[in-house]
Short mmCIF file of C-alpha atoms and ligand atoms in Angstrom, two decimals:
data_model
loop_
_atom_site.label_atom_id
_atom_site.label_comp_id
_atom_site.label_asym_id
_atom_site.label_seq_id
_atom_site.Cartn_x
_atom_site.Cartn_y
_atom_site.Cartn_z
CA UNK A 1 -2.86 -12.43 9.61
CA UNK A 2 -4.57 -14.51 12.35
CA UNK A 3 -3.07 -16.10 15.53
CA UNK A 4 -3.72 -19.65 13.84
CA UNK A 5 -1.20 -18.43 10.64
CA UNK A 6 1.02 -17.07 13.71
CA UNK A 7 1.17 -20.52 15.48
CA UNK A 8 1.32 -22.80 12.36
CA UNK A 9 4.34 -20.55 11.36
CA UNK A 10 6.31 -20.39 15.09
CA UNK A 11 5.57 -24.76 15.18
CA UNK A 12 7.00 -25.14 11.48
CA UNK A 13 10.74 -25.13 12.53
CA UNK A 14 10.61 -27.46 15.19
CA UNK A 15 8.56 -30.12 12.44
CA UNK A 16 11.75 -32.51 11.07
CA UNK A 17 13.40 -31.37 8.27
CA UNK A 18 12.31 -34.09 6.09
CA UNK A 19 9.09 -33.62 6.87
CA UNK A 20 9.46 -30.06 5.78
CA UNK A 21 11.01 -31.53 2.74
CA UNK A 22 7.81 -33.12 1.28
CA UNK A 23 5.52 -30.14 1.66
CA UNK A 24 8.68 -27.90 0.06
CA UNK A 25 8.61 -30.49 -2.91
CA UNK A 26 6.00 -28.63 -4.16
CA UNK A 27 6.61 -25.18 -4.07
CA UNK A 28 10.53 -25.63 -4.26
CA UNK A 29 11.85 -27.34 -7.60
CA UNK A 30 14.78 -29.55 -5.46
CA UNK A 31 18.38 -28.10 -4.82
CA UNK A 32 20.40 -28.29 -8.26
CA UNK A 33 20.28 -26.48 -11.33
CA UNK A 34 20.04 -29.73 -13.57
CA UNK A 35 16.45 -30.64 -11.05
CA UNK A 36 15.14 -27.32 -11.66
CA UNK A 37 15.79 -27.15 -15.27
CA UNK A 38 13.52 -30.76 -15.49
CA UNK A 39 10.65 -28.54 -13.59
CA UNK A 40 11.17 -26.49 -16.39
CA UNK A 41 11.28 -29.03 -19.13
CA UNK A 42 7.98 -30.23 -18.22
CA UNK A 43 5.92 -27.27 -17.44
CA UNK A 44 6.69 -25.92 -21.34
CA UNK A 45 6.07 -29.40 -22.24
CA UNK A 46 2.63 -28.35 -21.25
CA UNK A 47 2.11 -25.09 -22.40
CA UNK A 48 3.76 -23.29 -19.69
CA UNK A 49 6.51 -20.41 -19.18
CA UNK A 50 9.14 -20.53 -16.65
CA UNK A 51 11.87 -17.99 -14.46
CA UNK A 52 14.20 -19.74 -12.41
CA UNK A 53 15.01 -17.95 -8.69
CA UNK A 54 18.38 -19.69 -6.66
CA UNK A 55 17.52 -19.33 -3.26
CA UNK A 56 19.04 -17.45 -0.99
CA UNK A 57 18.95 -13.45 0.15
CA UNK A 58 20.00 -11.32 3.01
CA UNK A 59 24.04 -12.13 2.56
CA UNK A 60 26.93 -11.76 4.59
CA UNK A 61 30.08 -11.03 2.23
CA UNK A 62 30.33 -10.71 -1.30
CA UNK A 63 31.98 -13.62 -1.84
CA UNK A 64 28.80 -14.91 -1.49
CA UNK A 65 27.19 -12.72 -3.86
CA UNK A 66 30.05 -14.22 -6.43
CA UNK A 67 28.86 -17.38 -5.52
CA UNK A 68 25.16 -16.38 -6.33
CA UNK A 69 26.21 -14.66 -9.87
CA UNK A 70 28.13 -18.03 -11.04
CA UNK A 71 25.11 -19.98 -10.18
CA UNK A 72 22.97 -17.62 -12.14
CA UNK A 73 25.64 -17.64 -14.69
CA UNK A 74 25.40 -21.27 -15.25
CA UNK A 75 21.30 -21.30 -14.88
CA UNK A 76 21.93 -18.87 -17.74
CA UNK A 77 24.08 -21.58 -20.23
CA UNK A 78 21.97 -24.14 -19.04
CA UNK A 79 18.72 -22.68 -20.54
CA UNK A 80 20.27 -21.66 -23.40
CA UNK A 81 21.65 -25.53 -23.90
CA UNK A 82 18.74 -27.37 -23.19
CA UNK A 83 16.64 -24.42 -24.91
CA UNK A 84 13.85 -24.28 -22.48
CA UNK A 85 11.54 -21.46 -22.36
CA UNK A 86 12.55 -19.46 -19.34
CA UNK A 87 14.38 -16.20 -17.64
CA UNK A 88 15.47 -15.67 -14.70
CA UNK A 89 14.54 -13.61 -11.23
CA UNK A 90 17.06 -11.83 -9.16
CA UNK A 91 17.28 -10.65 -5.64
CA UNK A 92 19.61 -7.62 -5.13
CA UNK A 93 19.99 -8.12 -1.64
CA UNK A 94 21.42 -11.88 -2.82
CA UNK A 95 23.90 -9.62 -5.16
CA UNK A 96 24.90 -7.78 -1.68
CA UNK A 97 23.02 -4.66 -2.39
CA UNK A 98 22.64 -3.81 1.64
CA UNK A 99 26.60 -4.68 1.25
CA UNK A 100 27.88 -2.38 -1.51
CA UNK A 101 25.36 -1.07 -3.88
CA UNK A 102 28.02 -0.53 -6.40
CA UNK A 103 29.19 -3.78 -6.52
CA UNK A 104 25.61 -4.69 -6.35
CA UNK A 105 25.12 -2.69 -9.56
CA UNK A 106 28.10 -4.28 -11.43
CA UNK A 107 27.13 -7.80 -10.46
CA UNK A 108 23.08 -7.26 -11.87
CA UNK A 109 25.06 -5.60 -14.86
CA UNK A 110 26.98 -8.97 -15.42
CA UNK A 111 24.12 -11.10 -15.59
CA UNK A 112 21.85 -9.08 -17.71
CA UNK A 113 24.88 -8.35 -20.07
CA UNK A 114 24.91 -12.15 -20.53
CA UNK A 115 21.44 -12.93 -20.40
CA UNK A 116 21.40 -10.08 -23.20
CA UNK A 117 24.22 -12.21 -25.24
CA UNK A 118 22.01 -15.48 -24.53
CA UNK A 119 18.74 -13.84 -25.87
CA UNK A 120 17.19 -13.40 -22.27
CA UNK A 121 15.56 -11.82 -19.51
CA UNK A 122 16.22 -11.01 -16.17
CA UNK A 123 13.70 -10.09 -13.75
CA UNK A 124 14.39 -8.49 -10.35
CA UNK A 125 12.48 -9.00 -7.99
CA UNK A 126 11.37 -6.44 -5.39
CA UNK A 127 11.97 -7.54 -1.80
CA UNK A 128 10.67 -5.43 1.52
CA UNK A 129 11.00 -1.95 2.00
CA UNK A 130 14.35 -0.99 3.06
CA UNK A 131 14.95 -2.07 -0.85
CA UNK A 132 12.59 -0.41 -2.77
CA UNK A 133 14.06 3.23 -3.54
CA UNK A 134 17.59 1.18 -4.61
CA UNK A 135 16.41 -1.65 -6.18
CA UNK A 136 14.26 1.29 -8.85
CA UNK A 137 17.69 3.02 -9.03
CA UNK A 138 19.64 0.46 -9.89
CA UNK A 139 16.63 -0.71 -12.37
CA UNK A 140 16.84 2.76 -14.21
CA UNK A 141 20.93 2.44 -14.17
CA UNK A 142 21.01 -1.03 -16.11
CA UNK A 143 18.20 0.47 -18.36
CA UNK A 144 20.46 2.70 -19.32
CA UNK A 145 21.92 0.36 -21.32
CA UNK A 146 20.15 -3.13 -21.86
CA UNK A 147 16.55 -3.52 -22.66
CA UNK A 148 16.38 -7.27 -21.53
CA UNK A 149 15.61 -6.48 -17.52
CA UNK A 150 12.61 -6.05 -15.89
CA UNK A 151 11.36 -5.39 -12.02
CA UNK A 152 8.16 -5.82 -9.67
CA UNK A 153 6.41 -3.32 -8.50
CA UNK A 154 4.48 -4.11 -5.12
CA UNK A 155 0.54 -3.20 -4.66
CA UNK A 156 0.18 -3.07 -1.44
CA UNK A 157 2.70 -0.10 -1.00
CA UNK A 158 1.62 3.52 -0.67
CA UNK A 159 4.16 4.69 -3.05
CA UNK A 160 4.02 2.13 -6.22
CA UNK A 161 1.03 4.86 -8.15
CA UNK A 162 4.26 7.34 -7.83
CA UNK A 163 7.30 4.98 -9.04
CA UNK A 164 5.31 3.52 -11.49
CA UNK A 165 4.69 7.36 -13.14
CA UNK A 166 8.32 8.33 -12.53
CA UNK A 167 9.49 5.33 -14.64
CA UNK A 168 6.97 5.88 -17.20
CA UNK A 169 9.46 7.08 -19.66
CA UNK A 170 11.02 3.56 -20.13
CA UNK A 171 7.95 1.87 -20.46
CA UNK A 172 9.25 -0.97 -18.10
CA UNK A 173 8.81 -4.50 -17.86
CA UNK A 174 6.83 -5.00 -14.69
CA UNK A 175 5.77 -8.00 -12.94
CA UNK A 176 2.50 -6.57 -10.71
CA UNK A 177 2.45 -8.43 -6.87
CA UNK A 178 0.23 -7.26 -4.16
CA UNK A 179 3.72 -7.83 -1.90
CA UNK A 180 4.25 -10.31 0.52
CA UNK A 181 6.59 -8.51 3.21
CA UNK A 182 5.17 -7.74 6.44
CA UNK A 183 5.43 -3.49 6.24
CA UNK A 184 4.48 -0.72 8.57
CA UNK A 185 0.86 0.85 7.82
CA UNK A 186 2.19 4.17 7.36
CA UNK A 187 3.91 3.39 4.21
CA UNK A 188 1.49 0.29 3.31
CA UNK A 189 -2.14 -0.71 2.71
CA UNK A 190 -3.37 -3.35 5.12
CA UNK A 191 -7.21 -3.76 3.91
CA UNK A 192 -7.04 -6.48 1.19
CA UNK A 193 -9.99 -4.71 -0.39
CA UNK A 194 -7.58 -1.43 -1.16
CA UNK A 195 -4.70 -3.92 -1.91
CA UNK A 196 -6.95 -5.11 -4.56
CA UNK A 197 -8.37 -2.03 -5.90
CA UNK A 198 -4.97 -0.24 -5.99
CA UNK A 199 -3.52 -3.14 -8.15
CA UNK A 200 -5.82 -3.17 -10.50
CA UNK A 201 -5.83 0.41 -11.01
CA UNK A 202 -2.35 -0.15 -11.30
CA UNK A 203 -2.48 -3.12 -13.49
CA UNK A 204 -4.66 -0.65 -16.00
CA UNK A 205 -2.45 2.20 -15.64
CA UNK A 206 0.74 0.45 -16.65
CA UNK A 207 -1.24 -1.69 -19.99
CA UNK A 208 -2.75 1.49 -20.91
CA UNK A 209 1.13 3.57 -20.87
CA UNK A 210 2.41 0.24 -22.85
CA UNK A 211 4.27 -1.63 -20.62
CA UNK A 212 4.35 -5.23 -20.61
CA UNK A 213 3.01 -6.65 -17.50
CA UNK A 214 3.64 -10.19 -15.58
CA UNK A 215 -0.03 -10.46 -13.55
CA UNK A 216 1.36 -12.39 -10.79
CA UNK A 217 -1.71 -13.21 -8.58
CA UNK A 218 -3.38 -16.28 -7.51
CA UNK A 219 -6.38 -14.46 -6.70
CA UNK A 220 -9.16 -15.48 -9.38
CA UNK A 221 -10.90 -11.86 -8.28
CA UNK A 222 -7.79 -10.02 -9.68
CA UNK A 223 -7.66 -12.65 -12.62
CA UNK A 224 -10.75 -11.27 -13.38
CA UNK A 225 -9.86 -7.43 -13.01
CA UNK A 226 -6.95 -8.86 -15.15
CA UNK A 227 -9.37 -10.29 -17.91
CA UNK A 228 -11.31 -7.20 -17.87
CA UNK A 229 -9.03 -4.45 -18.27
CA UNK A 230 -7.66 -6.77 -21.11
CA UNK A 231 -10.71 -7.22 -22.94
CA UNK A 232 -11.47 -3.14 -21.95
CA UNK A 233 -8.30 -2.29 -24.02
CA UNK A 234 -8.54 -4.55 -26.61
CA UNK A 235 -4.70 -6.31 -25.78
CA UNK A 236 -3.32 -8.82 -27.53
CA UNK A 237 -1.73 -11.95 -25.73
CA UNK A 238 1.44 -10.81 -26.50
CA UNK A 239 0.65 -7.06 -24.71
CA UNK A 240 0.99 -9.31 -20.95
CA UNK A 241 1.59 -12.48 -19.00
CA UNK A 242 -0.08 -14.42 -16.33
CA UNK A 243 2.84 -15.72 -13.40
CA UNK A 244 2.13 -17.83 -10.73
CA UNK A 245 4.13 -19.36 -7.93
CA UNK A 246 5.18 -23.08 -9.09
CA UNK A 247 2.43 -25.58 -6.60
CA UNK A 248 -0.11 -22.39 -6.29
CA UNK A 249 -3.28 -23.03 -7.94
CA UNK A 250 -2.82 -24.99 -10.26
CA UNK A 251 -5.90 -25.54 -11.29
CA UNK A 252 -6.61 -21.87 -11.86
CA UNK A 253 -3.54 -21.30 -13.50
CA UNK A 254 -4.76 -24.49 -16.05
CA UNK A 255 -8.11 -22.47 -16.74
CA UNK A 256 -5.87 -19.26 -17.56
CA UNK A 257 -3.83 -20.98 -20.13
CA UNK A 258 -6.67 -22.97 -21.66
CA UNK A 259 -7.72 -19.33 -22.39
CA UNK A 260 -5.32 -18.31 -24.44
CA UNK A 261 -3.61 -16.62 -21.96
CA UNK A 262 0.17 -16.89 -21.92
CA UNK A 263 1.69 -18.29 -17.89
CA UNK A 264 4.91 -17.83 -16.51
CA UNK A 265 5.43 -19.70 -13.73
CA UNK A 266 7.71 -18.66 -10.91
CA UNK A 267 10.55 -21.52 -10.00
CA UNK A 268 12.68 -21.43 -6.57
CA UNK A 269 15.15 -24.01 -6.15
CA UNK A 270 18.69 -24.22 -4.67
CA UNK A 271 20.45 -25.60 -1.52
CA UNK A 272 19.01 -22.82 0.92
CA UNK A 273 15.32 -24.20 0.35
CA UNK A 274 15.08 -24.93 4.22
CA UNK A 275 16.68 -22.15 5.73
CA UNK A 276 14.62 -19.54 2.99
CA UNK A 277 11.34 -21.63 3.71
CA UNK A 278 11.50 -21.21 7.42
CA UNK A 279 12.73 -17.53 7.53
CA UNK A 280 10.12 -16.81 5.11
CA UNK A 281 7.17 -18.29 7.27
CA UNK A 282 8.67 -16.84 9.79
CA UNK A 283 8.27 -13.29 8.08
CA UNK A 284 4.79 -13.68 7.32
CA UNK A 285 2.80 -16.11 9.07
CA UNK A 286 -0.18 -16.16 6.57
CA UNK A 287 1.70 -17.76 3.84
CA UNK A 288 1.83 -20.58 6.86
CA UNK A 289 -1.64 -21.07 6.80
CA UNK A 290 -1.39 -21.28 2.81
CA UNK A 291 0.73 -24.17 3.46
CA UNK A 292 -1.12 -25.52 5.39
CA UNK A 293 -4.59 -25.71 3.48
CA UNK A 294 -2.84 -27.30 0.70
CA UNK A 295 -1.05 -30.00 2.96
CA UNK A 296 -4.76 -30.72 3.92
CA UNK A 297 -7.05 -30.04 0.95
P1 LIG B 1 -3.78 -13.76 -2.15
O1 LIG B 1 -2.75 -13.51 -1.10
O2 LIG B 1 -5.16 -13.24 -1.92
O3 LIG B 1 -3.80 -15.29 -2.45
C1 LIG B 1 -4.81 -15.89 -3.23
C2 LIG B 1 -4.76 -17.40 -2.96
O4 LIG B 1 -3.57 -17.92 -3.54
C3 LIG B 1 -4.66 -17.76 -1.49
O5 LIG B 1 -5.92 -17.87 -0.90
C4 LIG B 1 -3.90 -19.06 -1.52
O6 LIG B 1 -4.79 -20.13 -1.77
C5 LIG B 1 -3.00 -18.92 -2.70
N1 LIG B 1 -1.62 -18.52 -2.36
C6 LIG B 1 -1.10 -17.27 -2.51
N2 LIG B 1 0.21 -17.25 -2.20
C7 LIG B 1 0.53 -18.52 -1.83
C8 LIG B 1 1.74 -19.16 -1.39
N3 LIG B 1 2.89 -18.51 -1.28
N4 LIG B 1 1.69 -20.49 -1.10
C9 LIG B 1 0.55 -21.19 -1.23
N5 LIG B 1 -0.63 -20.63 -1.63
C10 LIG B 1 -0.64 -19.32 -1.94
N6 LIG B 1 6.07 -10.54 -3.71
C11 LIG B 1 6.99 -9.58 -3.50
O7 LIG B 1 6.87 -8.84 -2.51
N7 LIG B 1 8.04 -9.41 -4.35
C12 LIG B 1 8.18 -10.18 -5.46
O8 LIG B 1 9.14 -9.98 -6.22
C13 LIG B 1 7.22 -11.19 -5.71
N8 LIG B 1 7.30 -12.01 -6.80
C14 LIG B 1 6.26 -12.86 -7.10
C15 LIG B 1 6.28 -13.58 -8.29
C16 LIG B 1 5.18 -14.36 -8.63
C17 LIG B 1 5.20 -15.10 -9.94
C18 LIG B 1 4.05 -14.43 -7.77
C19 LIG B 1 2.86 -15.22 -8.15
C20 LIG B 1 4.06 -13.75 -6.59
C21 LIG B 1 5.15 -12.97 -6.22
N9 LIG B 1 5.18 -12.28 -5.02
C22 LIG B 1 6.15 -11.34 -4.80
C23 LIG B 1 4.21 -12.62 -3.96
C24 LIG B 1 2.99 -11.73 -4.02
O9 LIG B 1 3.34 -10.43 -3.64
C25 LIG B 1 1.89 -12.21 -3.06
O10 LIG B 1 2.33 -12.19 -1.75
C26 LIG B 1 1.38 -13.60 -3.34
O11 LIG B 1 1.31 -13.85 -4.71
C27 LIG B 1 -0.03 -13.75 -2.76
O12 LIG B 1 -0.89 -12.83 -3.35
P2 LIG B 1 -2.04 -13.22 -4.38
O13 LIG B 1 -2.13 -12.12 -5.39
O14 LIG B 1 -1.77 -14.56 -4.92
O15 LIG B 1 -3.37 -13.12 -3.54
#
């Protein structure tokens, strides 16, 4: 992360908000389920998957949470009434998991059971550290009994080689991310050239034990591991998934798809876009400097 990322990111919030509203447009699909669900419309109109993601973490009451799950709830119906291709992803700290894991539990349980009922899929996402041990728990509890949920497992952490072999016997759903919290060394790789290396020993690891796999990177070098461990094992298109962030790349993500390759892409949208885009430059200052290079590219 260098000084420049650090600066771009501290100057961001004091740039007007509707300034901060047209470089959001792209990355953020507007603040309503009914302007999401057009994103969506058009990106399978060209060829392209989609999971929806309300913004808004961290919460304060779980009233809030409730708030969250009726949202989802409707996001949910929506799909299913317009029948566009697309899931949804979760956060569990959104569902009050630092609040009352239980309740947590019950809410995630709600929306699978009714993304189960709709035909879907609901991915949760991993989010920093603090999270990781409950967020695999409470993965392995709604396992238990629905098939339709999936989770992210995070490169860049120390520990992901030994969760990923612990939940080998469920054959899991993964989406594969390097990670984008800031985390301690001692628990996390900081040398992008490990990051790199570790997920795609991870990525093979996980085809080769049978587990479907969302390859979310924008990085064409771990496209490429991607493509080879792929081609290595002989997969099918239906084995695995390309996902990229909606505005990232997309002319990379238009060369994976003209492949063959299927693309999910990932869609954030809701009220809390400022708030969550500040707080999350704020967190890490490089994805600042991403920002920036495609304000001026
Ligand atoms: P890398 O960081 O090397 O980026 C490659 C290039 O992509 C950059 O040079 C830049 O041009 C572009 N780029 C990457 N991220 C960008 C951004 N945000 N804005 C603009 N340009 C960007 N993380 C996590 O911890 N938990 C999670 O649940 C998820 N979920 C998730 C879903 C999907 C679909 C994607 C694509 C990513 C995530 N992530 C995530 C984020 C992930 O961990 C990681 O931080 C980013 O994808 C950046 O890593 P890359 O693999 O893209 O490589």
């Amino acid at each position: 992360m260098t000084l420049v990322d650090r600066v771009i990111a501290g100057t961001l919030p004091l740039v007007p908000k509707p300034i901060v509203r047209r470089v959001a447009n792209r990355y953020i699909a507007g603040e309503t389920t009914d302007e999401a669900l057009q994103v969506v419309a058009g990106l399978n109109a060209r060829g392209f998957r989609a999971t929806l993601d309300i913004l808004g973490e961290h919460i304060h009451s779980l009233d809030q949470s409730r708030r969250a799950i009726d949202g989802y709830l409707n996001v949910l119906e929506e799909i299913a009434r317009r029948k566009v291709n697309s899931t949804i992803s979760i956060k569990l700290t959104q569902l009050g998991l630092k609040l009352d894991a239980g309740a947590c539990l019950e809410m995630a349980r709600q929306l699978v059971r009714r993304a189960s009922e709709l035909n879907n899929f609901v991915r949760i996402d991993m989010e920093d550290s603090s999270c990781t041990t409950d967020t695999l728990r409470i993965y392995r509890q709604l396992r238990s009994d629905f098939s339709n949920v999936g989770v992210v497992v995070q490169a860049y952490l120390r520990r992901t080689m030994d969760d990923v072999s612990s939940l080998e016997d469920l054959k899991p759903n993964y989406r594969l991310c390097k990670g984008v919290y800031v985390e301690p060394r001692a628990i996390s790789y900081r040398d992008m050239r490990v990051i790199n290396r570790n997920y795609a020993m991870l990525l093979e690891k996980l085809l080769r034990n049978g587990s479907y796999v969302g390859i979310a990177t924008h990085d064409e070098l771990m496209v490429w591991e991607a493509m080879r461990i792929i081609r290595e094992l002989g997969l099918p298109a239906s084995a695995y998934e390309f996902q990229m962030l909606l505005g990232v790349e997309e002319e990379l993500r238009d060369i994976i798809r003209a492949g063959g390759h299927n693309v999910r892409i990932y869609i954030p949208f809701g009220r809390d876009w400022y708030a969550y885009s500040v707080r999350r430059l704020r967190e890490n200052p490089r994805l600042a400097g991403y920002v920036f290079k495609a304000i001026f590219k």
